[in-house]
Amino acid sequence: MGISNITEKVVVITGASSGVGESTARLLAGKGAKVALGARRKDRIDALVRDITDKGGSALGFKTDVTMRGDVEALVKGAVDRHGRIDVIVNNAGIMPIAPMAALKVEEWDRMIDVNIKGLLYGVAAVLPIMQKQKQGHIINIASVAGFKVFAPGGTVYSATKFAVRALTEGLRMEHKADNIRSTVISPAAIATDLPEGSSEEATRKDLREFYKIAIPADSIARAIAYAIEQPADVEIDEVVIRPTALDF
Ligand code: NDP
C-alpha cells in the first residue's frame, strides 16, 4: 500500500453496494483511504466491508437510503465519530429508469428526482458544515454524459436530474472556494453496471443491453475519482467526462 494523497483520507461513498460505488470503495481502500459506505442493500455493504477489512483496509458500512436525510446524516456522522473528520464525499447513488414522457411514469420521475438530486443534496448538507469548520474537504458528484446532452426519447427526466447535478456542483465550486472545499463532477457514459436494468419495461431493458455492449468497466470511473482526490490540495479537478472510445453519443 503506497503513500499518496489518498492514504488516510476519510471518504464517504453513497450507492456503494454495486457498480461505480463498489469499485471506487475497493480502489480507494486499497490505496489506504478510510471508507464509509452506504446503500440500501446492507447485506452487500456488509460483504464489501468484510472483504476490504480482510485485505487490511479500513471500511465502515451503513444502511443508507439517500432519499432519507436522516440516513445520510447518520452515514456521515458514523465516519466522523470514528475518524474525527471527513475529507471526501462521493455522491454516487443514482437510478435510471428509462421511459418516454408519454408513458407518464410519474412515480419514476419522482424517484429519480428524490435519489439523483435530493439524495445528492442531502449528502452535501451533511458534509458542508463539517468541511467549512475543517477549512478543507472535497465533494465529488457523479453526473453523466446525459447531463451534457439530453438522452431522448426515454432519458428526458434522467437527463434533467444529471443537468441539475452539474449545475449544483458548479455552484458549490463557486460558493465554497473560501472554505478551501474542492468540488468535482464526474460524468460517465455506458459503464458496465446494473444501472440500465432499472427500467420498468422489459423492451427498454433489452434495448439498453444492446446499447451497453460497448460499456466499459466501473473501475475506469473509480480511477478518475481517485485521480481527482489525489491532487494536491490547491489543485481542483472540476469536471471529468468518460466515455467508451466507441461511443458516439
Ligand atoms: P448501479 O445500479 O450499479 O449502482 C447504483 C447504486 O446506487 C447502488 O449501489 C444502489 O444501492 C444505489 N442506490 C440507488 N437508490 C438508492 C437510494 N435510494 N439510497 C441509497 N443508494 C441508492 O449503477 P452505477 O454504478 O452505474 O451508478 C452509479 C452512478 O453512476 C449513478 O449516479 C449513475 O447515474 C451514474 N452513471 C452511470 C452510468 C452507467 O452507464 N452505468 C453512466 C452515467 C452515470 P442500493 O440499491 O443497495 O441502495
Short mmCIF file of C-alpha atoms and ligand atoms in Angstrom, two decimals:
data_model
loop_
_atom_site.label_atom_id
_atom_site.label_comp_id
_atom_site.label_asym_id
_atom_site.label_seq_id
_atom_site.Cartn_x
_atom_site.Cartn_y
_atom_site.Cartn_z
CA MET A 1 0.00 0.00 0.00
CA GLY A 2 1.90 3.11 -1.17
CA ILE A 3 1.59 6.52 0.48
CA SER A 4 -0.35 9.02 -1.64
CA ASN A 5 -2.70 11.91 -1.09
CA ILE A 6 -5.39 9.25 -0.74
CA THR A 7 -3.77 7.38 2.15
CA GLU A 8 -5.59 8.03 5.45
CA LYS A 9 -8.28 10.19 3.82
CA VAL A 10 -11.76 9.65 5.22
CA VAL A 11 -14.06 9.08 2.23
CA VAL A 12 -17.83 8.63 2.37
CA ILE A 13 -19.41 6.92 -0.66
CA THR A 14 -23.15 6.65 -1.30
CA GLY A 15 -24.51 3.88 -3.51
CA ALA A 16 -21.51 1.72 -2.61
CA SER A 17 -23.30 -1.64 -2.85
CA SER A 18 -22.58 -2.16 -6.56
CA GLY A 19 -21.12 -0.72 -9.76
CA VAL A 20 -19.16 2.53 -9.60
CA GLY A 21 -19.59 2.97 -5.84
CA GLU A 22 -18.35 -0.51 -5.00
CA SER A 23 -15.45 -0.27 -7.42
CA THR A 24 -14.45 3.13 -6.00
CA ALA A 25 -14.62 1.79 -2.44
CA ARG A 26 -12.29 -1.08 -3.32
CA LEU A 27 -9.81 1.12 -5.20
CA LEU A 28 -9.64 3.87 -2.55
CA ALA A 29 -9.44 1.43 0.36
CA GLY A 30 -6.63 -0.37 -1.49
CA LYS A 31 -4.79 2.97 -1.60
CA GLY A 32 -5.18 3.39 2.16
CA ALA A 33 -8.33 5.54 2.40
CA LYS A 34 -10.72 5.01 5.30
CA VAL A 35 -14.02 4.47 3.54
CA ALA A 36 -17.54 4.78 4.97
CA LEU A 37 -20.04 3.07 2.69
CA GLY A 38 -23.78 3.50 2.41
CA ALA A 39 -26.59 1.94 0.35
CA ARG A 40 -29.93 0.26 0.96
CA ARG A 41 -28.71 -3.32 0.34
CA LYS A 42 -26.96 -3.68 3.68
CA ASP A 43 -26.02 -7.33 3.03
CA ARG A 44 -23.90 -6.24 0.06
CA ILE A 45 -22.38 -3.37 2.04
CA ASP A 46 -21.52 -5.77 4.89
CA ALA A 47 -19.87 -8.21 2.45
CA LEU A 48 -17.86 -5.38 0.89
CA VAL A 49 -16.74 -4.07 4.29
CA ARG A 50 -15.64 -7.60 5.25
CA ASP A 51 -13.73 -8.01 2.01
CA ILE A 52 -11.92 -4.68 2.40
CA THR A 53 -11.04 -5.26 6.05
CA ASP A 54 -9.88 -8.85 5.33
CA LYS A 55 -7.41 -7.29 2.89
CA GLY A 56 -6.12 -4.94 5.61
CA GLY A 57 -8.18 -1.90 4.61
CA SER A 58 -10.43 0.36 6.69
CA ALA A 59 -14.17 0.35 5.97
CA LEU A 60 -17.40 1.09 7.80
CA GLY A 61 -20.82 0.14 6.46
CA PHE A 62 -24.25 1.71 6.91
CA LYS A 63 -27.77 1.05 5.66
CA THR A 64 -28.40 4.29 3.85
CA ASP A 65 -31.36 5.34 1.76
CA VAL A 66 -30.26 8.68 0.31
CA THR A 67 -33.87 9.81 -0.01
CA MET A 68 -33.95 9.90 3.81
CA ARG A 69 -31.98 12.88 5.05
CA GLY A 70 -31.51 11.27 8.46
CA ASP A 71 -29.87 8.18 6.87
CA VAL A 72 -27.34 10.32 5.01
CA GLU A 73 -26.59 12.31 8.16
CA ALA A 74 -26.06 9.04 10.07
CA LEU A 75 -23.64 7.80 7.41
CA VAL A 76 -21.54 10.96 7.60
CA LYS A 77 -21.77 11.08 11.41
CA GLY A 78 -20.62 7.44 11.56
CA ALA A 79 -17.46 8.35 9.64
CA VAL A 80 -16.81 11.46 11.73
CA ASP A 81 -17.45 9.66 15.04
CA ARG A 82 -14.89 7.01 14.12
CA HIS A 83 -12.24 9.11 12.41
CA GLY A 84 -12.80 12.66 13.70
CA ARG A 85 -13.16 14.26 10.28
CA ILE A 86 -14.34 13.79 6.72
CA ASP A 87 -12.13 14.54 3.75
CA VAL A 88 -14.25 13.47 0.77
CA ILE A 89 -17.83 12.56 -0.07
CA VAL A 90 -18.63 10.77 -3.31
CA ASN A 91 -22.31 11.39 -4.02
CA ASN A 92 -22.71 8.42 -6.33
CA ALA A 93 -26.13 6.85 -5.61
CA GLY A 94 -28.33 7.09 -8.70
CA ILE A 95 -31.11 5.40 -10.66
CA MET A 96 -32.01 5.45 -14.36
CA PRO A 97 -35.49 4.15 -15.16
CA ILE A 98 -35.90 4.94 -18.87
CA ALA A 99 -39.31 5.59 -20.49
CA PRO A 100 -40.80 8.10 -22.91
CA MET A 101 -42.52 11.09 -21.33
CA ALA A 102 -45.87 9.99 -22.78
CA ALA A 103 -45.77 6.83 -20.64
CA LEU A 104 -46.33 9.18 -17.67
CA LYS A 105 -44.19 7.16 -15.27
CA VAL A 106 -44.64 9.91 -12.73
CA GLU A 107 -43.57 7.75 -9.79
CA GLU A 108 -40.29 7.03 -11.59
CA TRP A 109 -39.84 10.77 -12.24
CA ASP A 110 -40.32 11.35 -8.52
CA ARG A 111 -37.84 8.63 -7.58
CA MET A 112 -35.18 9.97 -9.96
CA ILE A 113 -35.57 13.44 -8.51
CA ASP A 114 -35.50 12.03 -4.97
CA VAL A 115 -32.38 9.89 -5.45
CA ASN A 116 -30.35 11.70 -8.12
CA ILE A 117 -30.96 15.29 -6.95
CA LYS A 118 -32.36 15.37 -3.43
CA GLY A 119 -30.25 12.43 -2.24
CA LEU A 120 -27.14 14.17 -3.52
CA LEU A 121 -28.18 17.41 -1.83
CA TYR A 122 -28.63 15.56 1.47
CA GLY A 123 -25.03 14.39 1.08
CA VAL A 124 -23.94 17.99 0.53
CA ALA A 125 -25.96 19.17 3.54
CA ALA A 126 -24.44 16.51 5.78
CA VAL A 127 -20.81 17.34 4.97
CA LEU A 128 -20.82 21.07 4.28
CA PRO A 129 -20.88 22.39 7.89
CA ILE A 130 -18.14 19.91 8.84
CA MET A 131 -15.95 20.78 5.87
CA GLN A 132 -16.46 24.52 6.45
CA LYS A 133 -15.31 24.08 10.04
CA GLN A 134 -12.34 21.98 8.95
CA LYS A 135 -11.50 24.52 6.25
CA GLN A 136 -10.96 21.63 3.88
CA GLY A 137 -12.93 18.98 2.05
CA HIS A 138 -13.81 17.56 -1.33
CA ILE A 139 -17.28 16.97 -2.74
CA ILE A 140 -17.39 14.63 -5.74
CA ASN A 141 -20.70 14.29 -7.55
CA ILE A 142 -21.49 11.69 -10.18
CA ALA A 143 -23.44 13.13 -13.11
CA SER A 144 -23.50 11.60 -16.63
CA VAL A 145 -22.94 12.47 -20.28
CA ALA A 146 -26.74 12.64 -20.15
CA GLY A 147 -26.08 15.79 -18.12
CA PHE A 148 -24.49 17.35 -21.22
CA LYS A 149 -26.83 16.01 -23.91
CA VAL A 150 -30.48 15.18 -23.45
CA PHE A 151 -30.86 11.44 -23.84
CA ALA A 152 -34.30 11.33 -25.52
CA PRO A 153 -36.66 9.74 -26.10
CA GLY A 154 -36.57 7.87 -22.81
CA GLY A 155 -33.97 9.58 -20.69
CA THR A 156 -35.50 13.04 -20.52
CA VAL A 157 -36.10 13.13 -16.77
CA TYR A 158 -32.85 11.26 -16.05
CA SER A 159 -31.01 13.87 -18.14
CA ALA A 160 -32.77 16.67 -16.26
CA THR A 161 -31.51 15.25 -12.96
CA LYS A 162 -27.97 14.98 -14.28
CA PHE A 163 -28.03 18.53 -15.73
CA ALA A 164 -29.01 19.52 -12.18
CA VAL A 165 -26.04 17.64 -10.71
CA ARG A 166 -23.69 19.60 -12.96
CA ALA A 167 -25.31 22.92 -12.04
CA LEU A 168 -25.18 22.11 -8.33
CA THR A 169 -21.53 21.12 -8.49
CA GLU A 170 -20.59 24.29 -10.34
CA GLY A 171 -22.47 26.41 -7.80
CA LEU A 172 -20.75 24.63 -4.91
CA ARG A 173 -17.39 25.27 -6.52
CA MET A 174 -18.15 28.98 -6.79
CA GLU A 175 -19.62 29.34 -3.30
CA HIS A 176 -17.03 27.42 -1.30
CA LYS A 177 -13.64 28.47 -2.63
CA ALA A 178 -13.01 30.49 0.53
CA ASP A 179 -13.67 27.41 2.65
CA ASN A 180 -10.98 25.50 0.76
CA ILE A 181 -13.59 22.93 -0.34
CA ARG A 182 -12.97 21.31 -3.72
CA SER A 183 -15.87 20.30 -5.98
CA THR A 184 -15.63 17.78 -8.80
CA VAL A 185 -18.26 16.45 -11.17
CA ILE A 186 -17.59 13.17 -12.95
CA SER A 187 -19.74 12.40 -15.99
CA PRO A 188 -19.57 8.81 -17.20
CA ALA A 189 -21.25 7.10 -20.16
CA ALA A 190 -22.10 3.45 -20.65
CA ILE A 191 -20.40 1.84 -17.69
CA ALA A 192 -20.96 -1.91 -17.24
CA THR A 193 -23.13 -1.91 -14.11
CA ASP A 194 -26.70 -2.82 -13.12
CA LEU A 195 -27.92 0.74 -13.79
CA PRO A 196 -29.68 0.02 -17.15
CA GLU A 197 -31.65 -2.81 -15.52
CA GLY A 198 -33.65 -0.21 -13.57
CA SER A 199 -36.20 0.44 -16.33
CA SER A 200 -39.69 -0.91 -15.75
CA GLU A 201 -40.30 -2.14 -19.34
CA GLU A 202 -38.52 -5.31 -20.49
CA ALA A 203 -38.31 -3.98 -24.08
CA THR A 204 -36.38 -0.93 -22.83
CA ARG A 205 -34.03 -3.07 -20.76
CA LYS A 206 -33.41 -5.18 -23.88
CA ASP A 207 -32.54 -2.08 -25.97
CA LEU A 208 -30.25 -0.82 -23.24
CA ARG A 209 -28.45 -4.16 -23.04
CA GLU A 210 -27.74 -3.79 -26.77
CA PHE A 211 -26.51 -0.19 -26.26
CA TYR A 212 -24.36 -1.30 -23.30
CA LYS A 213 -22.48 -3.92 -25.32
CA ILE A 214 -19.67 -1.37 -25.65
CA ALA A 215 -19.78 -0.47 -21.94
CA ILE A 216 -16.50 -0.03 -20.07
CA PRO A 217 -15.72 -1.30 -16.54
CA ALA A 218 -16.75 0.63 -13.41
CA ASP A 219 -13.09 0.71 -12.44
CA SER A 220 -12.49 3.32 -15.18
CA ILE A 221 -14.66 5.75 -13.18
CA ALA A 222 -13.08 4.72 -9.88
CA ARG A 223 -9.66 5.64 -11.29
CA ALA A 224 -10.93 9.10 -12.31
CA ILE A 225 -12.33 9.63 -8.81
CA ALA A 226 -9.01 8.57 -7.28
CA TYR A 227 -7.15 10.93 -9.64
CA ALA A 228 -9.30 13.88 -8.54
CA ILE A 229 -8.79 13.02 -4.85
CA GLU A 230 -5.04 12.57 -5.06
CA GLN A 231 -4.33 16.03 -6.47
CA PRO A 232 -2.53 18.46 -4.15
CA ALA A 233 -4.98 20.50 -2.01
CA ASP A 234 -4.57 23.59 -4.23
CA VAL A 235 -5.46 21.68 -7.40
CA GLU A 236 -9.13 21.09 -8.16
CA ILE A 237 -10.23 18.78 -10.98
CA ASP A 238 -13.58 20.40 -11.80
CA GLU A 239 -15.03 18.15 -14.49
CA VAL A 240 -14.23 14.76 -15.97
CA VAL A 241 -16.18 13.14 -18.83
CA ILE A 242 -15.51 9.46 -19.53
CA ARG A 243 -16.95 7.54 -22.47
CA PRO A 244 -16.21 4.22 -24.12
CA THR A 245 -13.95 5.10 -27.05
CA ALA A 246 -16.50 3.53 -29.40
CA LEU A 247 -19.46 5.61 -28.18
CA ASP A 248 -20.81 8.36 -30.45
CA PHE A 249 -23.47 9.75 -28.04
P1 NDP B 1 -25.57 0.66 -10.02
O1 NDP B 1 -27.01 0.40 -10.24
O2 NDP B 1 -24.62 -0.47 -10.03
O3 NDP B 1 -25.35 1.45 -8.66
C1 NDP B 1 -26.25 2.39 -8.18
C2 NDP B 1 -26.04 2.49 -6.69
O4 NDP B 1 -26.96 3.48 -6.17
C3 NDP B 1 -26.29 1.20 -5.96
O5 NDP B 1 -25.28 0.97 -5.03
C4 NDP B 1 -27.63 1.42 -5.25
O6 NDP B 1 -27.62 0.76 -4.00
C5 NDP B 1 -27.56 2.93 -5.04
N1 NDP B 1 -28.87 3.50 -4.80
C6 NDP B 1 -29.97 3.53 -5.58
N2 NDP B 1 -31.01 4.11 -4.94
C7 NDP B 1 -30.53 4.43 -3.71
C8 NDP B 1 -31.09 5.04 -2.57
N3 NDP B 1 -32.38 5.43 -2.54
N4 NDP B 1 -30.32 5.22 -1.48
C9 NDP B 1 -29.04 4.83 -1.47
N5 NDP B 1 -28.44 4.26 -2.52
C10 NDP B 1 -29.19 4.05 -3.61
O7 NDP B 1 -25.19 1.75 -11.12
P2 NDP B 1 -23.87 2.62 -11.37
O8 NDP B 1 -22.76 2.18 -10.53
O9 NDP B 1 -23.71 2.67 -12.83
O10 NDP B 1 -24.38 4.07 -10.89
C11 NDP B 1 -23.61 4.93 -10.10
C12 NDP B 1 -23.79 6.35 -10.58
O11 NDP B 1 -23.22 6.49 -11.87
C13 NDP B 1 -25.23 6.81 -10.68
O12 NDP B 1 -25.36 8.13 -10.18
C14 NDP B 1 -25.48 6.80 -12.19
O13 NDP B 1 -26.48 7.71 -12.57
C15 NDP B 1 -24.11 7.21 -12.70
N6 NDP B 1 -23.87 6.89 -14.10
C16 NDP B 1 -23.79 5.59 -14.52
C17 NDP B 1 -23.62 5.31 -15.85
C18 NDP B 1 -23.61 3.93 -16.40
O14 NDP B 1 -23.58 3.76 -17.61
N7 NDP B 1 -23.62 2.89 -15.57
C19 NDP B 1 -23.43 6.38 -16.85
C20 NDP B 1 -23.53 7.71 -16.28
C21 NDP B 1 -23.73 7.93 -14.96
P3 NDP B 1 -28.89 0.09 -3.27
O15 NDP B 1 -29.82 -0.38 -4.35
O16 NDP B 1 -28.29 -1.01 -2.47
O17 NDP B 1 -29.44 1.19 -2.41
#
